[in-house]
Amino acid sequence: MFSDKLNKAPEGYTFDDFLLVPSISNIEPKDVETKTKVSRNFNINIPVVSSAMDTVTEAEMAIAMAQEGGLGVIHRNMTIKEQVAEVKKVKHSEDLTIKDVITTSPENSIYEANVIMDMEEVSGLPVVDNGRVVGIISRRDIKPIMNSDAQKKVREFMTEEVVTIAESTSPEEALDIAYENKVERLPVVKDDRIVGIVTIRDILERKMHPNAVRDEDGRFLVAAATGPFDLERAMALDQAGADIIAIDVAHAHKPSIIKSAKKMKENINADLLVGNIATGEAAEAIISGADIDGFKVGIGPGSICTTRIIAGVGVPQLTAISSVADVAKEHGVPVIGDGGLRYSGDVAKAIAVGADSVMVGSLMAGTTESPGEVVIMNGRKFKQYRGMGSLGAMTGGSGAGTDRYFQEVKGPMKHAKLVPEGVEGVVPFKGPVNEVIFQLMGGLKASMGYCGASNISQMWEKAKFVRITTSGMTESHPHDLTITNESPNYPTTRL
Ligand code: XMP
């Protein structure tokens, strides 16, 4: 019966349909633990992942996300070579050992050594003779003699006893060695030859991000997106060191994609995320067809998405997350709730219905670290943000948006032959990612405190919901005043 299609249709819910109910609690927000699984084999320290979109995540964003304890997924609207380079930038962003060491020779003059330091903007130089470190000279050594002895040789003024380290020395050991010997830089030596240099400043800078997520070698975790059938890209990203590869497609519940995911998983070492999906049946089908490491859930909730309007298809996001989580949890597969989050309370609700983490586009677009320039409109700052299914994204870059939405365009007049499922626009400029994350995590921790949950799995167990009406939501937002001082976690900017 056709009428049954309507009469028996389930209801779907999203963020604004529910509130979390305050429960008895002895949990303070400051004591809450936000560590979570982003894929089978990787934990992150905050449950936030930045979207694989060309106005959201390239290396700069991925580095900032990893420093804060989250994860960035490098978008794929670029060539394989370019994407590989972005992954490598993240992986090598914190290399302690500077490989292109600037050195001087013992036969150089003090004047020459000083010129090298000025040009290279360094404050000290290893003195190298035939590849061997024979001394070290710093600005401090040079300064008092620049007028009197500038033509004399470096050999006469260098410190001959050089403290060196091996390539295998850990940052902590290097720091101890530098402190014990009261030196600021340590040449790295292999088979008696200089192969690099480590400075204390770099080691200390690394310690400024105690929440950062790193791989076994101490490098930032990074994920990268690939097309559903792009095995070549997946393998290249894997070799470049991506920890997680995300199949990025609008509708992953397809036998052909499941088959491709299986093959991809067999050919890479990285964890494999598959998405997007929005139903328990999709989760069942994918889990039974491929040994995957995580799901990305969300069809049409995104701020720039028009899928639900253009195709009339989608599942409200809380229903989608909970339906997938019911299946995924039984198999130990983590779930990322992707899209539709506007406030920190939405992060809490997504987790409460079973998400291990959330993926955010608009919340991270408009930050200092997102790609693109700041534009000023009506006296306020904005940055571009566009859907990967928008005309601009599908016709720009490597055209990745077209296969995300299963569109093939041949010949000229590309625009006319595309059916966009996303829009292009701007979002307010928000400053650095760490400030946005601070507010998001502050809100999540407050929520967990209200719910009596000290960690993510307690949130799954303990958080309870109350269903609300439109008037309940109206009551929830500030009302009956004109906001004069915008809060950092409750933007009111309109164009
Ligand atoms: P938010 O709400 O965080 O959503 O801005 C970001 C997520 O939206 C998805 N996405 C799209 N979905 N058309 C869509 O239907 C699009 O053009 C599009 N671009 C991105 C994606 O999952 C992202 O993480």
Coordinates of N, CA, C and O in Angstrom, one line a residue, residues 313-469:
V313 N 16.4 13.8 -0.2 CA 16.9 12.6 0.5 C 17.8 13.0 1.7 O 18.5 13.9 1.7
G314 N 17.6 12.2 2.7 CA 18.5 12.4 3.9 C 17.8 11.8 5.2 O 16.7 11.4 5.1
V315 N 18.5 11.8 6.3 CA 18.0 11.4 7.5 C 18.4 12.4 8.6 O 19.6 12.7 8.7
P316 N 17.5 13.0 9.3 CA 17.9 14.0 10.3 C 19.0 13.4 11.2 O 19.0 12.2 11.5
Q317 N 20.0 14.3 11.5 CA 21.3 13.8 12.0 C 21.3 13.0 13.3 O 22.0 12.0 13.4
L318 N 20.5 13.3 14.3 CA 20.5 12.5 15.5 C 20.0 11.1 15.2 O 20.6 10.1 15.7
T319 N 19.0 11.0 14.4 CA 18.5 9.6 14.1 C 19.5 8.9 13.3 O 19.8 7.7 13.5
A320 N 20.2 9.6 12.3 CA 21.2 8.9 11.5 C 22.3 8.4 12.4 O 22.7 7.2 12.3
I321 N 22.8 9.2 13.3 CA 24.0 8.8 14.1 C 23.6 7.6 15.0 O 24.3 6.6 15.1
S322 N 22.4 7.7 15.6 CA 22.0 6.6 16.5 C 21.8 5.3 15.8 O 22.1 4.2 16.3
S323 N 21.2 5.4 14.6 CA 20.9 4.2 13.8 C 22.2 3.5 13.4 O 22.3 2.2 13.5
V324 N 23.2 4.3 13.0 CA 24.5 3.6 12.6 C 25.2 3.1 13.9 O 25.8 2.0 13.9
A325 N 25.2 3.9 14.9 CA 25.9 3.6 16.2 C 25.4 2.3 16.7 O 26.2 1.4 17.2
D326 N 24.1 2.0 16.6 CA 23.5 0.8 17.1 C 24.2 -0.4 16.5 O 24.5 -1.4 17.2
V327 N 24.5 -0.4 15.2 CA 25.1 -1.5 14.5 C 26.6 -1.4 14.7 O 27.2 -2.4 15.1
A328 N 27.2 -0.2 14.6 CA 28.7 -0.1 14.6 C 29.2 -0.5 16.0 O 30.3 -1.2 16.0
K329 N 28.6 -0.2 17.0 CA 29.1 -0.5 18.4 C 29.2 -2.0 18.6 O 30.1 -2.4 19.2
E330 N 28.3 -2.7 18.0 CA 28.3 -4.2 18.2 C 29.6 -4.8 17.5 O 30.0 -5.9 17.9
H331 N 30.1 -4.1 16.5 CA 31.3 -4.6 15.8 C 32.6 -3.8 16.2 O 33.6 -4.0 15.6
G332 N 32.5 -2.9 17.2 CA 33.6 -2.1 17.6 C 34.1 -1.2 16.6 O 35.3 -0.8 16.5
V333 N 33.2 -0.7 15.7 CA 33.6 0.3 14.7 C 33.2 1.7 15.1 O 32.0 2.0 15.4
P334 N 34.2 2.6 15.3 CA 33.9 4.0 15.7 C 33.0 4.7 14.7 O 33.1 4.5 13.5
V335 N 32.2 5.7 15.2 CA 31.3 6.5 14.4 C 31.7 8.0 14.5 O 31.8 8.5 15.6
I336 N 31.8 8.6 13.3 CA 32.0 10.1 13.3 C 30.6 10.7 12.8 O 30.2 10.4 11.7
G337 N 30.1 11.6 13.6 CA 28.8 12.3 13.2 C 29.3 13.5 12.4 O 29.9 14.4 12.9
D338 N 28.9 13.4 11.1 CA 29.5 14.4 10.1 C 28.4 15.4 9.7 O 27.5 15.1 8.9
G339 N 28.6 16.7 10.1 CA 27.8 17.8 9.5 C 26.6 18.2 10.4 O 26.1 17.4 11.2
G340 N 26.2 19.5 10.2 CA 25.0 20.0 10.9 C 25.3 20.5 12.3 O 24.3 21.0 12.9
L341 N 26.5 20.5 12.8 CA 26.8 21.0 14.1 C 27.0 22.5 14.1 O 27.8 23.0 13.3
R342 N 26.3 23.2 15.0 CA 26.4 24.7 15.0 C 26.9 25.2 16.3 O 27.5 26.3 16.4
Y343 N 26.7 24.4 17.4 CA 27.1 24.9 18.7 C 27.7 23.7 19.5 O 27.5 22.6 19.1
S344 N 28.4 24.0 20.6 CA 29.0 23.0 21.4 C 28.0 22.0 21.9 O 28.2 20.8 22.0
G345 N 26.7 22.5 22.2 CA 25.7 21.6 22.7 C 25.4 20.5 21.6 O 25.0 19.4 22.0
D346 N 25.5 20.8 20.3 CA 25.3 19.8 19.3 C 26.3 18.7 19.4 O 26.0 17.6 19.1
V347 N 27.6 19.1 19.7 CA 28.6 18.1 19.8 C 28.2 17.1 20.9 O 28.3 15.9 20.8
A348 N 27.8 17.6 22.1 CA 27.3 16.8 23.2 C 26.2 15.9 22.8 O 26.2 14.7 23.1
K349 N 25.2 16.4 22.0 CA 24.1 15.6 21.7 C 24.5 14.5 20.7 O 24.0 13.3 20.8
A350 N 25.4 14.8 19.8 CA 25.9 13.8 18.8 C 26.6 12.7 19.6 O 26.3 11.5 19.3
I351 N 27.4 13.0 20.5 CA 28.1 12.0 21.3 C 27.1 11.2 22.1 O 27.1 9.9 22.2
A352 N 26.1 11.9 22.7 CA 25.1 11.2 23.6 C 24.3 10.1 22.8 O 23.9 9.1 23.4
V353 N 24.2 10.3 21.5 CA 23.4 9.3 20.7 C 24.4 8.3 20.0 O 24.0 7.6 19.1
G354 N 25.6 8.3 20.5 CA 26.5 7.2 20.0 C 27.7 7.5 19.2 O 28.5 6.6 18.8
A355 N 27.8 8.8 18.8 CA 29.0 9.2 18.0 C 30.3 9.1 18.9 O 30.2 9.4 20.1
D356 N 31.4 8.6 18.3 CA 32.7 8.7 19.1 C 33.3 10.0 18.9 O 34.0 10.5 19.7
S357 N 33.0 10.7 17.7 CA 33.5 12.0 17.5 C 32.6 12.7 16.5 O 31.7 12.0 15.9
V358 N 32.9 14.0 16.2 CA 32.1 14.7 15.2 C 33.0 15.3 14.2 O 34.2 15.6 14.5
M359 N 32.5 15.4 13.0 CA 33.2 16.1 11.9 C 32.6 17.5 11.7 O 31.3 17.6 11.6
V360 N 33.4 18.5 11.6 CA 32.8 19.9 11.5 C 33.4 20.6 10.3 O 34.6 20.6 10.1
G361 N 32.5 21.2 9.5 CA 33.0 22.0 8.4 C 32.8 23.5 8.8 O 33.8 24.2 9.0
S362 N 31.6 24.0 8.9 CA 31.4 25.4 9.1 C 32.0 25.9 10.4 O 32.5 27.0 10.4
L363 N 32.1 25.1 11.4 CA 32.6 25.6 12.7 C 34.1 25.9 12.5 O 34.7 26.7 13.2
M364 N 34.8 25.2 11.6 CA 36.3 25.4 11.4 C 36.5 26.3 10.2 O 37.6 26.8 10.1
A365 N 35.6 26.4 9.3 CA 35.8 27.3 8.2 C 35.8 28.7 8.8 O 35.2 29.0 9.8
G366 N 36.5 29.6 8.1 CA 36.6 31.0 8.7 C 37.6 31.2 9.8 O 37.7 32.2 10.4
T367 N 38.4 30.1 10.1 CA 39.4 30.3 11.1 C 40.7 30.7 10.4 O 40.8 30.6 9.1
T368 N 41.7 31.1 11.1 CA 42.9 31.6 10.5 C 43.5 30.5 9.7 O 44.1 30.7 8.7
E369 N 43.4 29.2 10.2 CA 44.1 28.1 9.6 C 43.3 27.5 8.4 O 43.9 26.6 7.7
S370 N 42.1 27.9 8.1 CA 41.4 27.4 6.9 C 42.0 28.0 5.7 O 42.4 29.1 5.7
P371 N 41.9 27.3 4.5 CA 42.5 27.8 3.3 C 41.6 29.1 2.9 O 40.5 29.2 3.2
G372 N 42.3 30.0 2.2 CA 41.5 31.1 1.7 C 41.8 32.4 2.4 O 42.4 32.4 3.5
E373 N 41.4 33.5 1.8 CA 41.7 34.8 2.3 C 40.5 35.4 3.1 O 39.4 35.0 2.9
V374 N 40.9 36.3 4.0 CA 39.8 37.0 4.8 C 39.3 38.1 3.8 O 40.1 38.8 3.2
V375 N 38.0 38.2 3.8 CA 37.4 39.3 3.0 C 36.6 40.2 4.0 O 36.1 39.7 5.0
I376 N 36.6 41.5 3.6 CA 35.8 42.4 4.5 C 34.5 42.8 3.8 O 34.6 43.3 2.7
M377 N 33.4 42.6 4.5 CA 32.1 43.0 3.9 C 31.3 43.7 5.0 O 31.2 43.2 6.1
N378 N 30.8 44.8 4.6 CA 30.0 45.6 5.6 C 30.8 45.9 6.9 O 30.3 45.8 8.0
G379 N 32.1 46.0 6.7 CA 33.0 46.3 7.9 C 33.3 45.1 8.8 O 34.0 45.3 9.8
R380 N 32.9 43.9 8.4 CA 33.2 42.7 9.2 C 34.0 41.7 8.4 O 33.9 41.7 7.1
K381 N 34.8 40.9 9.1 CA 35.6 40.0 8.3 C 35.0 38.6 8.1 O 34.3 38.1 9.0
F382 N 35.2 38.1 6.9 CA 34.6 36.8 6.5 C 35.6 36.0 5.8 O 36.6 36.5 5.3
K383 N 35.4 34.6 5.7 CA 36.1 33.8 4.8 C 35.2 32.9 4.0 O 34.1 32.6 4.5
Q384 N 35.7 32.5 2.8 CA 34.8 31.7 2.0 C 34.6 30.3 2.6 O 35.4 29.7 3.2
Y385 N 33.4 29.8 2.4 CA 33.1 28.4 2.8 C 32.1 27.9 1.7 O 31.1 28.5 1.4
R386 N 32.5 26.7 1.1 CA 31.6 26.2 0.1 C 31.5 24.7 0.2 O 32.4 23.9 0.7
G387 N 30.3 24.2 -0.2 CA 30.1 22.7 -0.2 C 30.9 22.1 -1.3 O 31.2 22.7 -2.3
M388 N 31.3 20.8 -1.1 CA 32.1 20.1 -2.1 C 31.2 19.7 -3.3 O 31.7 19.3 -4.3
G389 N 29.9 19.8 -3.1 CA 29.0 19.5 -4.2 C 28.5 20.8 -4.8 O 27.6 20.8 -5.6
S390 N 29.1 22.0 -4.5 CA 28.7 23.2 -5.1 C 29.4 23.3 -6.5 O 30.4 22.6 -6.8
L391 N 28.8 24.2 -7.3 CA 29.4 24.4 -8.6 C 30.9 24.7 -8.6 O 31.7 24.2 -9.3
G392 N 31.2 25.7 -7.7 CA 32.6 26.1 -7.6 C 33.5 25.0 -7.3 O 34.6 24.9 -7.9
A393 N 33.2 24.1 -6.3 CA 34.1 23.1 -5.9 C 34.1 22.0 -7.0 O 35.2 21.4 -7.2
M394 N 33.0 21.7 -7.6 CA 33.0 20.6 -8.6 C 33.7 21.0 -9.9 O 34.3 20.2 -10.6
T395 N 33.8 22.4 -10.2 CA 34.5 22.8 -11.4 C 35.9 23.3 -11.1 O 36.7 23.4 -12.0
G396 N 36.2 23.5 -9.8 CA 37.5 24.0 -9.4 C 38.4 22.8 -9.0 O 38.0 21.7 -8.9
G397 N 39.7 23.1 -8.6 CA 40.6 22.1 -8.1 C 40.7 20.9 -9.1 O 40.7 21.1 -10.3
S398 N 40.7 19.7 -8.5 CA 40.8 18.5 -9.4 C 39.4 18.0 -9.8 O 39.2 16.9 -10.3
G399 N 38.3 18.8 -9.4 CA 37.0 18.4 -9.7 C 36.5 17.2 -8.9 O 35.6 16.4 -9.3
A400 N 37.1 17.1 -7.6 CA 36.7 15.9 -6.8 C 35.2 15.9 -6.5 O 34.7 14.8 -6.3
G401 N 34.6 17.0 -6.4 CA 33.2 17.0 -6.1 C 32.4 16.2 -7.0 O 31.3 15.7 -6.7
T402 N 32.8 16.1 -8.3 CA 31.9 15.5 -9.3 C 31.8 14.0 -8.9 O 30.7 13.5 -9.0
D403 N 32.9 13.3 -8.6 CA 32.7 11.9 -8.3 C 32.1 11.6 -6.9 O 31.5 10.6 -6.5
R404 N 32.3 12.7 -6.0 CA 31.6 12.6 -4.7 C 30.1 12.5 -4.9 O 29.4 11.8 -4.1
Y405 N 29.6 13.1 -5.9 CA 28.2 13.1 -6.2 C 27.8 12.3 -7.4 O 26.8 12.6 -8.0
F406 N 28.7 11.4 -7.8 CA 28.5 10.5 -8.9 C 28.1 11.2 -10.2 O 27.2 10.8 -10.9
Q407 N 28.8 12.3 -10.5 CA 28.5 13.0 -11.7 C 29.7 13.0 -12.7 O 30.9 13.1 -12.2
E408 N 29.5 12.7 -13.9 CA 30.5 12.6 -14.9 C 30.3 13.7 -15.9 O 29.2 13.8 -16.5
V409 N 31.3 14.5 -16.1 CA 31.1 15.6 -17.1 C 32.1 15.5 -18.2 O 33.3 15.5 -17.9
K410 N 31.6 15.4 -19.4 CA 32.6 15.4 -20.5 C 32.3 16.6 -21.4 O 31.2 17.0 -21.5
G411 N 33.4 17.0 -22.0 CA 33.3 18.1 -23.0 C 33.1 19.5 -22.3 O 33.2 19.6 -21.1
P412 N 32.8 20.5 -23.2 CA 32.7 21.9 -22.7 C 31.4 22.1 -21.9 O 30.6 21.2 -21.8
M413 N 31.2 23.4 -21.5 CA 30.0 23.8 -20.8 C 29.8 23.0 -19.5 O 28.7 22.5 -19.2
K414 N 30.9 22.7 -18.8 CA 30.8 21.9 -17.6 C 29.7 22.4 -16.6 O 28.9 21.6 -16.2
H415 N 29.6 23.7 -16.4 CA 28.7 24.2 -15.4 C 27.3 23.7 -15.7 O 26.5 23.3 -14.8
A416 N 26.9 23.8 -17.0 CA 25.5 23.6 -17.4 C 25.2 22.1 -17.2 O 24.0 21.8 -17.1
K417 N 26.2 21.2 -17.1 CA 25.8 19.8 -17.1 C 25.9 19.3 -15.6 O 25.8 18.1 -15.4
L418 N 26.2 20.1 -14.7 CA 26.3 19.6 -13.3 C 25.0 19.9 -12.5 O 24.4 20.9 -12.7
V419 N 24.7 19.0 -11.6 CA 23.6 19.3 -10.7 C 24.1 19.4 -9.3 O 24.5 18.4 -8.6
P420 N 24.3 20.7 -8.8 CA 25.0 20.8 -7.5 C 24.2 20.3 -6.4 O 22.9 20.3 -6.4
E421 N 24.9 19.9 -5.3 CA 24.2 19.5 -4.1 C 24.8 20.3 -2.9 O 24.8 19.8 -1.8
G422 N 25.3 21.5 -3.3 CA 25.8 22.3 -2.2 C 25.9 23.7 -2.7 O 25.7 24.0 -3.9
V423 N 26.1 24.6 -1.7 CA 26.2 26.1 -2.1 C 27.5 26.7 -1.7 O 28.3 26.0 -0.9
E424 N 27.7 27.9 -2.1 CA 29.0 28.6 -1.8 C 28.6 29.9 -1.1 O 27.6 30.5 -1.4
G425 N 29.4 30.2 -0.1 CA 29.1 31.4 0.6 C 30.3 31.9 1.5 O 31.5 31.5 1.2
V426 N 30.0 32.7 2.5 CA 31.1 33.1 3.4 C 30.6 32.8 4.9 O 29.4 32.8 5.1
V427 N 31.5 32.7 5.8 CA 31.2 32.6 7.2 C 32.1 33.6 7.9 O 33.1 34.0 7.4
P428 N 31.6 34.1 9.1 CA 32.4 35.1 9.8 C 33.8 34.6 10.1 O 34.0 33.4 10.4
F429 N 34.8 35.5 10.0 CA 36.2 35.1 10.4 C 36.2 34.9 11.9 O 35.7 35.7 12.7
K430 N 36.8 33.8 12.3 CA 36.7 33.4 13.7 C 38.0 33.5 14.5 O 38.1 33.1 15.7
G431 N 39.1 33.8 13.8 CA 40.4 33.8 14.6 C 41.0 32.4 14.6 O 40.6 31.5 13.8
P432 N 41.9 32.1 15.4 CA 42.6 30.8 15.4 C 41.8 29.6 15.8 O 40.9 29.8 16.7
V433 N 42.1 28.5 15.3 CA 41.4 27.2 15.6 C 41.4 26.9 17.1 O 40.4 26.5 17.6
N434 N 42.5 27.2 17.7 CA 42.5 26.8 19.2 C 41.5 27.5 20.0 O 41.0 27.0 21.0
E435 N 41.1 28.8 19.6 CA 40.1 29.5 20.3 C 38.7 28.8 20.1 O 37.9 28.7 21.0
V436 N 38.5 28.4 18.9 CA 37.2 27.8 18.6 C 37.1 26.5 19.3 O 36.1 26.1 19.9
I437 N 38.2 25.7 19.3 CA 38.2 24.4 20.0 C 38.0 24.6 21.5 O 37.3 23.8 22.2
F438 N 38.6 25.6 22.0 CA 38.5 25.9 23.5 C 37.0 26.0 23.9 O 36.6 25.4 24.8
Q439 N 36.3 26.8 23.1 CA 34.9 27.0 23.4 C 34.1 25.7 23.1 O 33.2 25.4 23.9
L440 N 34.4 25.0 22.0 CA 33.6 23.8 21.8 C 33.8 22.8 22.9 O 32.9 22.2 23.4
M441 N 35.1 22.6 23.3 CA 35.4 21.6 24.4 C 34.8 22.1 25.7 O 34.4 21.3 26.5
G442 N 34.9 23.4 25.9 CA 34.3 24.0 27.2 C 32.8 23.6 27.3 O 32.3 23.1 28.3
G443 N 32.1 23.8 26.2 CA 30.7 23.5 26.1 C 30.4 22.0 26.3 O 29.5 21.6 27.0
L444 N 31.3 21.2 25.6 CA 31.1 19.7 25.8 C 31.3 19.3 27.2 O 30.6 18.5 27.8
K445 N 32.4 19.8 27.8 CA 32.7 19.4 29.2 C 31.6 19.9 30.1 O 31.2 19.1 31.1
A446 N 31.0 21.0 29.9 CA 29.9 21.5 30.8 C 28.8 20.5 30.6 O 28.2 20.1 31.6
S447 N 28.5 20.1 29.4 CA 27.4 19.2 29.1 C 27.6 17.9 29.9 O 26.7 17.4 30.5
M448 N 28.8 17.4 29.8 CA 29.1 16.1 30.4 C 29.0 16.2 31.9 O 28.5 15.3 32.6
G449 N 29.3 17.4 32.5 CA 29.1 17.6 33.9 C 27.7 17.6 34.2 O 27.3 16.9 35.2
Y450 N 26.8 18.2 33.4 CA 25.4 18.2 33.7 C 24.8 16.8 33.6 O 23.9 16.5 34.3
C451 N 25.4 16.0 32.7 CA 24.9 14.6 32.5 C 25.5 13.6 33.5 O 25.1 12.4 33.5
G452 N 26.5 14.0 34.3 CA 27.1 13.1 35.2 C 28.0 12.1 34.5 O 28.3 11.0 35.0
A453 N 28.6 12.6 33.4 CA 29.5 11.7 32.6 C 30.9 12.2 32.7 O 31.2 13.3 32.3
S454 N 31.8 11.3 33.1 CA 33.2 11.8 33.2 C 34.0 11.4 31.9 O 35.2 11.9 31.8
N455 N 33.5 10.6 31.1 CA 34.2 10.4 29.8 C 33.1 10.0 28.7 O 31.9 10.0 29.0
I456 N 33.6 9.8 27.5 CA 32.7 9.6 26.4 C 31.8 8.4 26.5 O 30.6 8.5 26.3
S457 N 32.4 7.3 27.0 CA 31.5 6.1 27.1 C 30.5 6.3 28.2 O 29.4 5.8 28.1
Q458 N 30.8 7.1 29.2 CA 29.8 7.3 30.3 C 28.7 8.2 29.7 O 27.5 8.1 30.0
M459 N 29.1 9.1 28.7 CA 28.1 9.9 28.1 C 27.1 9.0 27.3 O 25.9 9.3 27.3
W460 N 27.6 8.0 26.6 CA 26.7 7.1 25.9 C 25.8 6.4 26.8 O 24.6 6.2 26.5
E461 N 26.3 6.0 28.0 CA 25.4 5.3 29.0 C 24.5 6.1 29.7 O 23.3 5.8 29.9
K462 N 25.0 7.3 30.2 CA 24.2 8.0 31.2 C 23.3 9.1 30.6 O 22.3 9.5 31.2
A463 N 23.7 9.7 29.4 CA 23.0 10.9 28.9 C 21.5 10.5 28.6 O 21.3 9.5 27.9
K464 N 20.6 11.3 29.0 CA 19.2 11.1 28.7 C 18.7 12.3 28.0 O 19.1 13.4 28.2
F465 N 17.7 12.1 27.1 CA 17.1 13.2 26.3 C 15.7 13.5 26.7 O 15.0 12.6 27.2
V466 N 15.3 14.8 26.5 CA 13.9 15.1 26.6 C 13.6 15.7 25.2 O 14.3 16.4 24.6
R467 N 12.4 15.2 24.7 CA 12.0 15.7 23.4 C 11.4 17.1 23.5 O 10.6 17.3 24.5
I468 N 11.7 18.0 22.7 CA 11.2 19.4 22.9 C 10.3 19.8 21.7 O 10.4 19.2 20.6
T469 N 9.6 20.9 21.9 CA 8.7 21.4 20.8 C 9.4 22.6 20.2 O 10.5 23.1 20.8

